[in-house]
XYZ file of C-alpha atoms in Angstrom:
366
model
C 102.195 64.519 77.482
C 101.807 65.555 80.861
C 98.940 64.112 82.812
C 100.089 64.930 86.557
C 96.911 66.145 88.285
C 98.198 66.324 91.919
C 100.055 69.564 91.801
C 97.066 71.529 89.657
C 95.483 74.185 92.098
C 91.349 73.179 92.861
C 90.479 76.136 89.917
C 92.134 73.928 87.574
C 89.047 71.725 87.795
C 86.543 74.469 87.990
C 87.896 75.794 84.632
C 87.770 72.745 83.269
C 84.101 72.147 84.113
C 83.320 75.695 82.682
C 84.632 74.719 79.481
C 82.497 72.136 78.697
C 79.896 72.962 76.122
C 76.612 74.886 77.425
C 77.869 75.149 81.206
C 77.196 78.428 82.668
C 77.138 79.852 86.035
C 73.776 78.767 87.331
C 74.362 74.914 85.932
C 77.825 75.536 87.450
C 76.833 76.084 90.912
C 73.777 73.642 90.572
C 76.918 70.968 90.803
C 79.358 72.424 92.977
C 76.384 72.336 95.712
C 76.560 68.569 95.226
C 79.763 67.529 94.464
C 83.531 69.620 94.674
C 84.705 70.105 91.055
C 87.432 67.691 90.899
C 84.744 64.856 92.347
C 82.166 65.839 89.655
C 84.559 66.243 87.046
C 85.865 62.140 87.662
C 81.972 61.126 87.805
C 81.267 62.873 84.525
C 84.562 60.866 82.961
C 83.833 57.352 84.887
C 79.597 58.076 84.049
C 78.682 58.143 87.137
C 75.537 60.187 88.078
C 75.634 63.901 89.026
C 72.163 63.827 90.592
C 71.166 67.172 88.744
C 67.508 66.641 87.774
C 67.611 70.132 86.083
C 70.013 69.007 83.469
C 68.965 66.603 80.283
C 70.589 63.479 80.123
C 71.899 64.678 76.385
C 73.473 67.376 78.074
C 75.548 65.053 80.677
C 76.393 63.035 77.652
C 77.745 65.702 75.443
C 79.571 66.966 78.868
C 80.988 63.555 79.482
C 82.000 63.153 75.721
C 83.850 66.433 75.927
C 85.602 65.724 79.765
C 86.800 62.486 78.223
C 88.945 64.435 75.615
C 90.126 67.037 77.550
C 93.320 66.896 79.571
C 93.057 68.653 82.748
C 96.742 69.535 82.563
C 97.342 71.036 79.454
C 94.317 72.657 79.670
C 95.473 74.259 82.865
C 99.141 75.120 81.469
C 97.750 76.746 77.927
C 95.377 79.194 80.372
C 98.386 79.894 82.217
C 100.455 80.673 79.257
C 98.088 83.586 78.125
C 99.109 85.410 81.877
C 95.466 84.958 82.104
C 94.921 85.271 86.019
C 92.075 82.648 87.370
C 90.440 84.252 90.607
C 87.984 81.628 92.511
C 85.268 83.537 94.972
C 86.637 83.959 97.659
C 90.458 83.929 96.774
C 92.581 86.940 97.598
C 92.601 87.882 94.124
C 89.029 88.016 93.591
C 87.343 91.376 93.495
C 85.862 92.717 96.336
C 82.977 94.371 94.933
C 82.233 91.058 94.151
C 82.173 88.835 96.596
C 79.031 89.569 98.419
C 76.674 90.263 95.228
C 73.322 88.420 94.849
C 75.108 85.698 92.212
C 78.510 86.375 92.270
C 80.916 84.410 89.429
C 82.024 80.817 90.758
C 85.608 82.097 89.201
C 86.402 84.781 87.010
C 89.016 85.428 84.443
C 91.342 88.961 84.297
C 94.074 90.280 82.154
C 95.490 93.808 83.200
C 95.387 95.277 86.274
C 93.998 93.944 89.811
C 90.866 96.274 89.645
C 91.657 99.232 91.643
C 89.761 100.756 94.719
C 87.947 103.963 93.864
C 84.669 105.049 92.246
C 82.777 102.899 89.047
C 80.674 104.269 86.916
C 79.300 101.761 84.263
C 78.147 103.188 80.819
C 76.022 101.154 78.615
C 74.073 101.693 75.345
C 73.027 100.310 71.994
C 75.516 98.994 69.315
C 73.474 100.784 66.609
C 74.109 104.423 68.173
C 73.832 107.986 66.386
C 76.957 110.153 65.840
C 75.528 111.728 68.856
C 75.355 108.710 71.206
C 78.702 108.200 70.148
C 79.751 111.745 71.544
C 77.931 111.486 74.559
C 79.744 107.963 75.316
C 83.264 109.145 74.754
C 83.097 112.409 76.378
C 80.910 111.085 79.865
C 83.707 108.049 79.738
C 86.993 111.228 78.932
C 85.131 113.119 81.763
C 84.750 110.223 84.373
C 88.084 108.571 84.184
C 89.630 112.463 84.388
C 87.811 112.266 88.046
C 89.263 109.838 89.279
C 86.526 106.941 88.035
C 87.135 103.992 86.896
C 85.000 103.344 83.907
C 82.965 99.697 82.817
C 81.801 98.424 80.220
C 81.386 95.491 77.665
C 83.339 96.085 74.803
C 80.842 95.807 72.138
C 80.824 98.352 69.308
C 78.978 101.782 69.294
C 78.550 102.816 73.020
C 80.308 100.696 74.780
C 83.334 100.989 72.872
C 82.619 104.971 72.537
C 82.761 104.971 76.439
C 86.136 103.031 76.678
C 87.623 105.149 73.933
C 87.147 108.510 75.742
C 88.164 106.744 79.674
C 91.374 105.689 77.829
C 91.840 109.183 76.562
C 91.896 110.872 80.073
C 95.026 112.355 81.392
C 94.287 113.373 84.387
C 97.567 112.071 86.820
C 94.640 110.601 89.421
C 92.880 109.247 86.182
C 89.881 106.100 86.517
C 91.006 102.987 84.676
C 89.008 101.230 82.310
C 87.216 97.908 83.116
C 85.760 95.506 79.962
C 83.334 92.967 80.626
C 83.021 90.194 77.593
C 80.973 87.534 77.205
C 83.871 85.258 75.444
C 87.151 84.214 76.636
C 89.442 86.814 76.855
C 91.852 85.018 74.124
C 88.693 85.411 71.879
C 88.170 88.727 70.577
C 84.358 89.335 70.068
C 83.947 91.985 68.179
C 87.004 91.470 65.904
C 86.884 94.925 64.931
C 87.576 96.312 68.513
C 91.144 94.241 68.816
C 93.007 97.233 68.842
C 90.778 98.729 72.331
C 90.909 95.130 74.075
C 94.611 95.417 74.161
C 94.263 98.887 75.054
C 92.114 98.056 77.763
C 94.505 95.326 79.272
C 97.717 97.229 78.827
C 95.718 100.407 80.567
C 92.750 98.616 82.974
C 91.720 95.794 83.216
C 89.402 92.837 81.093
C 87.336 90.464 82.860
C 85.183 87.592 82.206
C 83.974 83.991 83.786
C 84.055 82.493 80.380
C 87.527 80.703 80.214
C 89.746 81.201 77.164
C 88.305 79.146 74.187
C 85.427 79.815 74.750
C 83.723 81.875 71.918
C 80.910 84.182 72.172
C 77.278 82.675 72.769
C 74.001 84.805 73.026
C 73.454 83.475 76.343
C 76.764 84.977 77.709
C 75.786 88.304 77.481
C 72.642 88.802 79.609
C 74.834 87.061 82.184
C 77.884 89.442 81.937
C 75.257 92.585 82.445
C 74.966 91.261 85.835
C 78.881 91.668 86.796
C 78.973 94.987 84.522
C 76.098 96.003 87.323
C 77.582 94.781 90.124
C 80.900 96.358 89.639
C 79.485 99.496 89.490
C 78.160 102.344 91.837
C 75.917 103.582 88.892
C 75.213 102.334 85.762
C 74.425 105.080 83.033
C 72.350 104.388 79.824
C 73.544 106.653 76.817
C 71.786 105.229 73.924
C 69.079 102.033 73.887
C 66.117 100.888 71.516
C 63.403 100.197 73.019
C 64.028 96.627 73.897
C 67.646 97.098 74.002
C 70.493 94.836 75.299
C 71.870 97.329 77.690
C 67.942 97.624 79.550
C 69.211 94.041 80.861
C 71.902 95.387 82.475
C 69.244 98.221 83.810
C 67.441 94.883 85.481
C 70.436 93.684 86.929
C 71.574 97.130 88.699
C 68.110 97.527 90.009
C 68.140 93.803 91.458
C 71.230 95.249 93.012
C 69.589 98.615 94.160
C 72.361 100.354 92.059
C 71.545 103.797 90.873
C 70.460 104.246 86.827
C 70.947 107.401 84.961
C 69.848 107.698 81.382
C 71.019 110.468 78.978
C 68.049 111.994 77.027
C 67.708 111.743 73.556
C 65.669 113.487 70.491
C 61.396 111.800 70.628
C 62.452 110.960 66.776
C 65.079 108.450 67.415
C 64.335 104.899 67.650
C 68.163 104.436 69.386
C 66.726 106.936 71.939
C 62.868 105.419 72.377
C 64.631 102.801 75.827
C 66.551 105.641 77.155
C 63.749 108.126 77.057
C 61.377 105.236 78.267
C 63.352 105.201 81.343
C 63.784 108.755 82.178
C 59.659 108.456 82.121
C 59.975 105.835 84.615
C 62.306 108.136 87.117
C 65.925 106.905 85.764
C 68.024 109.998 86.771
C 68.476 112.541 83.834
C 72.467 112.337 82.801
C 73.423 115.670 81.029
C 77.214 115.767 81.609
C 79.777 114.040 84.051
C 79.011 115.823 86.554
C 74.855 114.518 86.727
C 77.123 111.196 87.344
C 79.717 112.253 90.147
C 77.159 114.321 91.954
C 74.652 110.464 91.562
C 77.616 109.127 93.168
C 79.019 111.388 95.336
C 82.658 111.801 94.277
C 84.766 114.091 92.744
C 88.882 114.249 92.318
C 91.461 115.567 94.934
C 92.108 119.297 92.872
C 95.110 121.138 93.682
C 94.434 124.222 95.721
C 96.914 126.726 97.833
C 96.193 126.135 101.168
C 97.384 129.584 102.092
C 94.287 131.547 100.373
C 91.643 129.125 99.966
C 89.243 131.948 98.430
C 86.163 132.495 96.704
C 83.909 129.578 97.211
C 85.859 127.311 98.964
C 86.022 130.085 101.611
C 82.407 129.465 101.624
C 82.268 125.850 102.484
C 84.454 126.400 105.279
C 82.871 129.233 106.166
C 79.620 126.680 106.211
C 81.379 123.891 107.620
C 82.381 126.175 110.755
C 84.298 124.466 113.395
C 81.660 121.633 114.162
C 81.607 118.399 111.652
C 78.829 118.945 109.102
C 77.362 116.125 106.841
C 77.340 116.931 103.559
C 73.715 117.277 103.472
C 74.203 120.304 105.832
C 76.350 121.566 103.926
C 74.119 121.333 100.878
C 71.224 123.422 102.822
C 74.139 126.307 103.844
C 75.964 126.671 100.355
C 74.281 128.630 97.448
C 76.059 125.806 95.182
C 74.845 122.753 93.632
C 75.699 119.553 95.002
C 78.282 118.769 92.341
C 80.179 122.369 93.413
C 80.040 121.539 96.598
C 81.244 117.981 96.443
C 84.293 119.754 94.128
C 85.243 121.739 96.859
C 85.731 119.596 99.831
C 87.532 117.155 97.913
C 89.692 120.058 97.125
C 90.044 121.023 100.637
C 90.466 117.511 101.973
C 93.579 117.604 99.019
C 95.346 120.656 100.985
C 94.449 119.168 104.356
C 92.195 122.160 105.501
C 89.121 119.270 105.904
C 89.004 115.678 106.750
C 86.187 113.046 106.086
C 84.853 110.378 108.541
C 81.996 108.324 107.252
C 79.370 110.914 106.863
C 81.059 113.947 108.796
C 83.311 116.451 107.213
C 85.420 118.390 109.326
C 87.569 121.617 109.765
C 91.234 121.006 110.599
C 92.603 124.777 110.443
């Protein structure tokens, strides 16, 4: 058996203290601000105090009983063997978008891809959806991803999986990537129905979590992965939610992060439409198609376009733009086209190299 310790990286011990039983990220941190991990994780195995008043002494004892039969080593090397990659804040590998949020993850967990610059949208809704929710997920997510956006969500059934289904079906050659969010380790599949799309999403995006492998699904996990699903993205959309639905927490946690919402409206008569409605009433942004969301966020895909007879419209927006940089709120006041249009078309003409974009200012080149 190999017991070497020395040559494990500093996560090793991190991971280690995340796997014992009820530790999540706020107990997590609550130690690492007195102790390193590898110094707590020797008190908890020698019983010596951790000084954490907030923590029962039945719960040091249960985490003490578990450290004590759990080899640091092999622990390390079976995470490894899943290609599971182990990011600690503030690593190179850890996601940007990340890194300066309100409670970012202590370490996080990813199979797939590194997670890609570019536009995220994340889409969020009931399990218990209508054949409708279901269409409205899978053809915002198809829509999305075709633009260019990368597309997050949790990987539970009905929306959620809905909204993964239709990013993975987009085909677009600058195509968004899907991101999944779960609240178990990524070698536990939770729901076991939806095996088939969390190997779809690794192959294709990317899967993240800061529960390490083993780990099964707890109800606790979940209100705390809304908050990454919300932090990851520049909007969060609601398709489908009951009135005291699981997706409104992730509503908190964009809102916390001054995130946009958008909510797609639903019939009075449906109780999987009574959150979603609730919130358009309280001035969530009405979400009627993709492009509601790319106009909320301000992006749209490079388009092909001949640079030799830019006509019709996009002769118009460089007719507006003139030969002086415009902002795209100018632009907006001089174009007899909704923001979305617009947006289209100077993307389009950045594509050909008749614009450019510099922070706020869009310019004419030729």
């Amino acid at each position: 058996m190999n017991t070497r310790t020395d040559d494990l990286p500093y996560e090793a011990w991190i991971v280690a203290l995340l796997s014992l039983p009820g530790m999540g990220p706020a107990r997590l941190s609550q130690i690492l601000e007195h102790h390193d991990a590898a110094a707590a994780w020797e008190r908890l195995r020698s019983g010596k105090p951790l000084g954490i008043d907030t923590v029962t002494a039945d719960r040091i004892a249960k985490w003490r009983s578990a450290a004590s039969a759990l080899s640091i080593p092999e622990h390390w090397a079976a995470i490894d063997a899943l290609g599971v990659t182990v990011s600690e804040l503030g690593s190179s590998s850890y996601p940007e978008r990340l890194e300066n949020d309100i409670e970012p993850p202590q370490l996080l967990f990813s199979l797939g891809e590194r997670l890609k610059q570019g536009p995220t949208v994340g889409i969020v809704g009931t399990r218990q959806c209508s054949s409708y929710g279901k269409r409205c997920a899978f053809e915002i997510g198809a829509a999305l991803a075709n633009a260019g956006v990368h597309v997050v969500s949790g990987l539970a059934l009905g929306i959620d999986a809905q909204a993964h289904h239709g990013a993975l079906s987009a085909t677009s050659e600058h195509r968004g990537r899907p991101i999944g969010v779960v609240g178990s380790g990524l070698d536990i599949i939770y729901p076991r129905s939806n095996a088939k799309l969390w190997a779809q999403v690794a192959a294709e995006g990317t899967l993240l979590s800061e529960t390490p492998p083993g780990i099964g699904p707890e109800k606790w996990r979940f209100p705390a992965r809304n908050r990454i699903i919300a932090a990851l993205s520049d909007a969060v959309i609601v398709v489908e939610s009951h009135e005291k639905g699981g997706s409104l927490l992730t509503v908190d946690e964009a809102q916390l992060r001054d995130v946009p919402v958008g909510a797609v409206p639903g019939p009075i008569t449906s109780n999987s439409a009574t959150g979603t409605n609730q919130l358009l009433a309280d001035g969530a942004l009405p979400i009627l198609g993709a492009d509601d969301v790319l106009a909320m966020i301000g992006h749209v895909p490079p388009a092909p376009l001949d640079p030799t007879d830019p006509s019709g419209v996009s002769s118009a927006v460089l007719d507006a733009i003139g030969w002086t940089a415009q902002t795209f709120d100018q632009l907006c006041t001089r174009v007899p086209l909704s923001p979305s249009e617009i947006a289209i078309e100077i993307e389009q003409l950045v594509a050909v190299g008749l614009c450019s974009r510099s922070g706020p200012w869009i310019e004419r080149l030729r």
